[in-house]
XYZ file of C-alpha atoms in Angstrom:
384
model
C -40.967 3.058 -17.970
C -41.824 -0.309 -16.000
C -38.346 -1.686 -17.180
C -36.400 1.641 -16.593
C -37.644 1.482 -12.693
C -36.964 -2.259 -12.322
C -33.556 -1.595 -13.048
C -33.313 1.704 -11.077
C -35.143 0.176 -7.663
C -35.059 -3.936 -8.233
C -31.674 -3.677 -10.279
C -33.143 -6.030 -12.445
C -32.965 -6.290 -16.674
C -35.574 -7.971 -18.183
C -36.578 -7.914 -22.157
C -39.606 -9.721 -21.568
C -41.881 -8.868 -18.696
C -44.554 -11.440 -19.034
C -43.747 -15.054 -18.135
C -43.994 -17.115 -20.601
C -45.013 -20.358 -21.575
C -41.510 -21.791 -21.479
C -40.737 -20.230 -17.956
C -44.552 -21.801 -16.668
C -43.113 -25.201 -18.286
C -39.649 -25.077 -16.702
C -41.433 -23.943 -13.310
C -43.580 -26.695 -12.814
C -40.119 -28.966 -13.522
C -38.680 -26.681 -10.164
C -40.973 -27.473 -7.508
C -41.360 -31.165 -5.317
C -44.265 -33.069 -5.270
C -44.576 -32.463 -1.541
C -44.848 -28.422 -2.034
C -47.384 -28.741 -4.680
C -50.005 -31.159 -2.540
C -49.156 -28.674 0.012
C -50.206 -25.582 -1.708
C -52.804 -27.934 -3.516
C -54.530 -28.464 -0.045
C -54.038 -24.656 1.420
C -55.752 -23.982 -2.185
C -58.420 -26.447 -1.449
C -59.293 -25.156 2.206
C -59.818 -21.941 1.340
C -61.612 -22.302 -1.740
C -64.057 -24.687 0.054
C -64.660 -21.723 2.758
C -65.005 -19.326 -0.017
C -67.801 -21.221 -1.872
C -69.316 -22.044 1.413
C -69.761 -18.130 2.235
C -70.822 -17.804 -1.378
C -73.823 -19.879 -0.970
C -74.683 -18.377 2.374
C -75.336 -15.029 0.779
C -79.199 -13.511 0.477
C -81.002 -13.479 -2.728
C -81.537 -9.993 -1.871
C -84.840 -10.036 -3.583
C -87.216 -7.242 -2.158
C -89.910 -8.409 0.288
C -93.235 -6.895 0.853
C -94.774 -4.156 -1.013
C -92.350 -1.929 -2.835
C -93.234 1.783 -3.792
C -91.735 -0.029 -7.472
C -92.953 -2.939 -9.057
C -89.782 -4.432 -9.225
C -85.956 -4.469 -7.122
C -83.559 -6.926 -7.269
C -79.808 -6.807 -6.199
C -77.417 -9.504 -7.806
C -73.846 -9.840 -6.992
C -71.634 -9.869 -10.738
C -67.736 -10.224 -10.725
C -65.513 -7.644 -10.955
C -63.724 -8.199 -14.826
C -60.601 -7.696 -14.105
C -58.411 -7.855 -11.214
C -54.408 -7.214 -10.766
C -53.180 -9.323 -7.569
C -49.488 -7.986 -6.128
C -47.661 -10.761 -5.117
C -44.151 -9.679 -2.737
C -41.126 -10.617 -3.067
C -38.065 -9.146 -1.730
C -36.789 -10.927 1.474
C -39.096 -13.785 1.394
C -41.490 -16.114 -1.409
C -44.855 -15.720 -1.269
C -46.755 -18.774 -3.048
C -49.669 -18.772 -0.511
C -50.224 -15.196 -1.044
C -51.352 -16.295 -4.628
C -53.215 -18.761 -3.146
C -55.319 -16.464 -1.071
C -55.786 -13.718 -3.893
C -55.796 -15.877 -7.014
C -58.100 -18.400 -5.873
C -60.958 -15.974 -4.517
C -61.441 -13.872 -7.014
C -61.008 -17.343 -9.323
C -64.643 -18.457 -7.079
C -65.948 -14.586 -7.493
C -65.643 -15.754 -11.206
C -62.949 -13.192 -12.382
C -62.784 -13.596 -16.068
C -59.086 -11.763 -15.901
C -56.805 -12.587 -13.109
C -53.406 -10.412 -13.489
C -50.645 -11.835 -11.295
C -47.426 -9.295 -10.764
C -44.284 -10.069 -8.745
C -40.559 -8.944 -8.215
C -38.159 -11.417 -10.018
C -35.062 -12.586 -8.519
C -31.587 -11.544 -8.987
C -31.489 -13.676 -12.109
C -34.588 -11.399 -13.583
C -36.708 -14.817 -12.815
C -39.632 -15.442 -10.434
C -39.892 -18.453 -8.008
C -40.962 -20.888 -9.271
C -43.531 -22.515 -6.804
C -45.156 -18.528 -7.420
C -45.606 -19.193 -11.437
C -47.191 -22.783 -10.767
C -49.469 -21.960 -7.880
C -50.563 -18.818 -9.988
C -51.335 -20.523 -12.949
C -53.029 -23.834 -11.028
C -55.193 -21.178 -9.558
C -56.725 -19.605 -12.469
C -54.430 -16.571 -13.013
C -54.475 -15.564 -16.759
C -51.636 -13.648 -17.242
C -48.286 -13.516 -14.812
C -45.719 -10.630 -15.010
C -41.876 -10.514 -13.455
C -42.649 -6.874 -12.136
C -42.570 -5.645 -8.927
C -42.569 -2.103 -6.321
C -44.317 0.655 -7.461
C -44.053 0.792 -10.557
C -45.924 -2.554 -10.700
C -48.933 -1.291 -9.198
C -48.609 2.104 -12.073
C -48.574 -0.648 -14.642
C -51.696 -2.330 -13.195
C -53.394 0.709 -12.745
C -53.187 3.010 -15.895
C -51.739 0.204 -18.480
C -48.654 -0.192 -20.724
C -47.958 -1.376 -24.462
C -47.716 -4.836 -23.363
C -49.597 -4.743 -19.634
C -53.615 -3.756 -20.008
C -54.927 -2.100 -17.350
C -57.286 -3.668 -14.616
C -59.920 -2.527 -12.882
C -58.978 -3.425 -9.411
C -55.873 -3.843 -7.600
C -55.229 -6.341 -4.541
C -52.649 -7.863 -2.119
C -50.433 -7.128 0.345
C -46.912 -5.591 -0.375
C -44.390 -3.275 1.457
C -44.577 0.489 1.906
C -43.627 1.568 -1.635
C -46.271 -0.565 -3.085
C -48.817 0.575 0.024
C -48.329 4.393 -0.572
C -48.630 3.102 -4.499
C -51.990 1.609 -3.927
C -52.906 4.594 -2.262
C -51.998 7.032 -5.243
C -53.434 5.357 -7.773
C -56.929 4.296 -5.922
C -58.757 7.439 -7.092
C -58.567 6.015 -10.200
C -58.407 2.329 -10.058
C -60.359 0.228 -7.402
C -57.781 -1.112 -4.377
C -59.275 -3.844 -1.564
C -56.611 -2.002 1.269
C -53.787 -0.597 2.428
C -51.896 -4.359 3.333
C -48.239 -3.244 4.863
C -45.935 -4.921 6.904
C -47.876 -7.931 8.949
C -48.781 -7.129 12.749
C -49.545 -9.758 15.351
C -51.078 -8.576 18.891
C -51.529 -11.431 21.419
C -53.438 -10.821 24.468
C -52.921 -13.036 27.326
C -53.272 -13.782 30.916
C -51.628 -15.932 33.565
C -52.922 -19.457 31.773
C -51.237 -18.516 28.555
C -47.734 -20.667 27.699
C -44.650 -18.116 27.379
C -42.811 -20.144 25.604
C -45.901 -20.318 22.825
C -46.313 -16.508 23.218
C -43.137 -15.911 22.236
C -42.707 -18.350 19.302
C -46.127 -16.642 17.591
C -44.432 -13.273 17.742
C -40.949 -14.268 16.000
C -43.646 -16.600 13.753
C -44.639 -13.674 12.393
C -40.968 -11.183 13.059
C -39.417 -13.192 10.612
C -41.698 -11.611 7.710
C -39.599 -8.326 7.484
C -37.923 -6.044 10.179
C -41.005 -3.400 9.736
C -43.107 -5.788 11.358
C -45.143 -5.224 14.669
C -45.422 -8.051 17.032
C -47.018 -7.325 20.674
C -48.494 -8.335 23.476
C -51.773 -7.280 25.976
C -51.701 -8.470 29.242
C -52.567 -7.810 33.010
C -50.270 -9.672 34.550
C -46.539 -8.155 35.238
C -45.632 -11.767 35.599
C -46.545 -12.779 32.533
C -45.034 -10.268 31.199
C -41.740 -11.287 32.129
C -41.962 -14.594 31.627
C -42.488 -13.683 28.270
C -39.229 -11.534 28.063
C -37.277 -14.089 29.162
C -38.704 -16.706 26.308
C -38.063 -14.279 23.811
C -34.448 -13.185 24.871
C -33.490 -17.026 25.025
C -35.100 -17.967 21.572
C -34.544 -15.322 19.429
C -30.567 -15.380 18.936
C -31.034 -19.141 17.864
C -33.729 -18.978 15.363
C -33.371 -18.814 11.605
C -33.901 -15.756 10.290
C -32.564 -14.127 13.930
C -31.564 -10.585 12.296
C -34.624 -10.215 10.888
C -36.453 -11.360 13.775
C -34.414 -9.353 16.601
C -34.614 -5.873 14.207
C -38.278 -6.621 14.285
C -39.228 -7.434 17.713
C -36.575 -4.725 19.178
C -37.607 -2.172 16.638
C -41.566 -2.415 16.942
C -42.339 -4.712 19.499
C -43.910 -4.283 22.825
C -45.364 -5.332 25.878
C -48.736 -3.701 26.865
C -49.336 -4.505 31.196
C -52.985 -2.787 31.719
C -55.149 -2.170 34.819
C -57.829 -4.433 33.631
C -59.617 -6.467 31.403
C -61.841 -3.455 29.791
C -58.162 -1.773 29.157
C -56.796 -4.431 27.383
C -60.226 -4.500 25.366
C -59.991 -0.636 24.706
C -56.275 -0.695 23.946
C -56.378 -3.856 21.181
C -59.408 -2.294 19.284
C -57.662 0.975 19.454
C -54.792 -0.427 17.590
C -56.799 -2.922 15.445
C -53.868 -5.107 14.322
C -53.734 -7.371 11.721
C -53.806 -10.352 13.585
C -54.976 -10.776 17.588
C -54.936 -13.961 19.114
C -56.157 -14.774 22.633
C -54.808 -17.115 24.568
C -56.458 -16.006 27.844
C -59.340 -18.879 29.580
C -62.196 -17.152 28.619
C -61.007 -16.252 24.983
C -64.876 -16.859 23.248
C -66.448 -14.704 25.660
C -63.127 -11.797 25.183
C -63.993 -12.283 21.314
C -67.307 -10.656 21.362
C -65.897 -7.438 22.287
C -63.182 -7.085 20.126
C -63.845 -5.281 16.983
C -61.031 -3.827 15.437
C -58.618 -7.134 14.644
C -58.399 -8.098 11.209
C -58.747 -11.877 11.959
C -59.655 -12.949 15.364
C -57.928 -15.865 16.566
C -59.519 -18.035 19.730
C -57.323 -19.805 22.098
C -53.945 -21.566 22.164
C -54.334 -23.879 19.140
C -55.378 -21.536 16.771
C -51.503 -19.467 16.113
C -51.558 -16.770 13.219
C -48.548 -19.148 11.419
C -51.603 -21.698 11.148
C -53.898 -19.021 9.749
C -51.043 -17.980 7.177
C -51.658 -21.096 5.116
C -54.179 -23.755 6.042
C -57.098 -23.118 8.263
C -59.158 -21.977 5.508
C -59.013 -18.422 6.019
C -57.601 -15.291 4.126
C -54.213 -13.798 5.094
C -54.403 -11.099 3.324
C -55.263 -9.005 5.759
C -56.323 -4.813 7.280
C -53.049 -3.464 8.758
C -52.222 0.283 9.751
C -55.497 0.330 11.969
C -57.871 -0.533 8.885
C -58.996 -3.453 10.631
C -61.325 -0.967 12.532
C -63.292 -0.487 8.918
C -63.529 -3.688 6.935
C -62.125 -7.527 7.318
C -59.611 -9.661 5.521
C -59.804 -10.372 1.344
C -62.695 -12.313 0.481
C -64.978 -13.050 -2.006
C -67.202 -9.616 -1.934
C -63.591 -7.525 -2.617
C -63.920 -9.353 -5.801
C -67.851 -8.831 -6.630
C -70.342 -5.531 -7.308
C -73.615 -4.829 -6.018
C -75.480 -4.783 -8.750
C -78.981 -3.176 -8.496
C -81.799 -3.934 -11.254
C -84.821 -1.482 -11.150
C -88.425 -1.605 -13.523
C -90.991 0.948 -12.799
C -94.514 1.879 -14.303
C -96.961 3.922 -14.670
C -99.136 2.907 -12.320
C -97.110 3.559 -9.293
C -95.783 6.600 -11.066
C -99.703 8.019 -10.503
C -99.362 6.740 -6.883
C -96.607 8.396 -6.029
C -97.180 11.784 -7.937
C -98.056 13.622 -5.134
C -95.040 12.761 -2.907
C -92.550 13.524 -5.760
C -93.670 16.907 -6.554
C -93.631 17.691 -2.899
C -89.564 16.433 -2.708
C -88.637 18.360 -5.846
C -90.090 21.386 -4.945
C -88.082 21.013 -1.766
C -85.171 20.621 -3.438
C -85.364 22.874 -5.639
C -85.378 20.336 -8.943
C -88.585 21.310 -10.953
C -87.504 19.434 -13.898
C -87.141 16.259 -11.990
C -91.319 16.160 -11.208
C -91.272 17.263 -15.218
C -89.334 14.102 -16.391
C -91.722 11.662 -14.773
C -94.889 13.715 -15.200
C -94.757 14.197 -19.137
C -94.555 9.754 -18.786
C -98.457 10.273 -16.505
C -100.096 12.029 -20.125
């Protein structure tokens, strides 16, 4: 079924849907010296901020008396993980990087990488050597939604996995959605958004090259800005109507920004607060002169990015962070991909009888309330 729909929706053939040892081999012959130290350090950054938070994290060992003798929480690794990797339009090496590589630190024993193949059935190259210098285990030339099916409920040749990550367009979005009653997802990642709020210190020129930064990704990208100043405002117009028709990637870019784009002018700082959390974008950068204080308040923005020298291309591959990111107004409920979307809570619990006769009393009174007799039963027959 996972070929059949490959050829219907990718209109590709392929006998062989895992990569192979050959392909890996000829890969690593494809890519420059330059692009792996590149990847190598992107790889390097994050996993260095990734082990960092891992050491930060609480013990979680109970403190003080417990009404048990003994609690402890311990964080274990998920076992296996499936990370989408897109294709389409556009290569996507540093997307491996950011999945591969964290749930490599989480200490993922099985690390499934899928991703569309080109028209010559065959995936990028600098894609099969980051995933396998990253820890991936397994690599497969399969992409859309039937990709994620595959992942999720298993084939002859494709085990399933017990959690499904990365970003991908809709079909693999409303996918991820269908299948995560079943199988584990870390979010619904669409089409990239980039909000920018900024006031009459902010560069226009820089405003507008952060927006077609991220326009060039696909033409169902959303690229705006916040702002109180009309001014601004313009002067932003302008930058954007006299770069965009000489860029690379210009069709892309002008379906994107025309299409989805916008220009918010609001009444006041508390607006532009009010409006940005409202639509909790993937991205928000602000390049306004009080940008550390303006942080504080937002909450929705899936990564927060402070002042002019921090730009969301930067983010994309080497400040360290995640780009795999909340879009579609999820950035209200959680953050980015890190290391937790790849670890369980797990909770260890060791009674006795002592504390059993302690707390008779109080658990007789609760199941009565409840109406659960045979609950006070199960622990009384352990007091004879």
């Amino acid at each position: 079924a996972v070929k059949k729909y490959e050829r219907k929706f990718n209109g590709r053939k392929t006998s062989q849907l895992r990569v192979s040892a050959k392909e890996i081999k000829e890969a690593q012959s494809k890519i420059s010296r330059d692009e792996l130290d590149a990847l190598t350090l992107m790889s390097g950054a994050l996993r260095w901020n990734t082990n960092e938070f891992l050491s930060s994290l609480p013990s979680l060992k109970k403190k003080g008396r417990s009404p048990v003798p003994s609690i402890s929480y311990t964080f274990v690794p998920i076992p296996s993980v499936g990370c989408y990797i897109p294709g389409g339009q556009a290569r996507y090496p540093s997307s491996v990087v950011m999945s591969v590589t964290t749930a490599k630190c989480a200490g993922v024993k099985r690390i499934v990488v899928v991703s569309p193949p080109g028209r010559d059935g065959k995936l990028d190259p600098s894609t099969i050597v980051t995933a396998k210098r990253c820890g991936a285990t397994e690599i497969y030339k399969i992409g859309g939604a039937q990709a994620i099916g595959a992942l999720a409920y298993g084939t002859k040749s494709i085990p399933k996995v017990d959690k499904i990550v990365g970003p991908g367009g809709k079909f693999v979005s409303i996918a991820k959605s269908l299948v995560s009653d079943q199988t584990a997802i870390d979010m619904i990642a669409g089409p990239t958004e980039l909000g920018i709020i900024v006031d009459t210190n902010a560069n226009p020129e820089l405003v507008a090259l952060d927006l077609i930064s991220q326009a060039e990704h696909s033409k169902d990208t959303m690229c705006f800005v916040i702002t109180t100043s009309k001014t601004v405002a313009k002067q932003i117009q302008k930058s954007l109507e006299k770069l965009i028709p000489d860029v690379e990637r210009s069709a892309i870019v002008k379906q994107s920004i025309s299409k989805n784009g916008f220009i918010a002018v609001c009444k006041n700082q508390n607006e532009m607060i009010e409006l940005a959390n409202k639509i909790a974008p993937e991205h928000l950068e602000l390049m306004v002169g009080n940008a550390k204080t303006l942080s504080k308040k937002i909450t929705g923005a899936g990564l927060l990015l402070i002042g002019k020298n921090t730009p969301s291309a930067a983010s994309d591959y080497i400040l360290g962070t995640n780009h795999i990111l909340p879009t579609n107004g999820f950035g209200r409920t959680r953050g980015g991909l890190s290391v937790l979307d790849f670890l369980k809570l797990q909770t260890v619990v060791e009674s006795n009888k002592k504390r059993f006769l302690e707390l008779r009393d109080s658990l007789k009174v609760l199941t009565d309330a409840e109406g659960f007799p045979n609950h006070f039963r199960a622990v009384e027959r352990r007091l004879d």
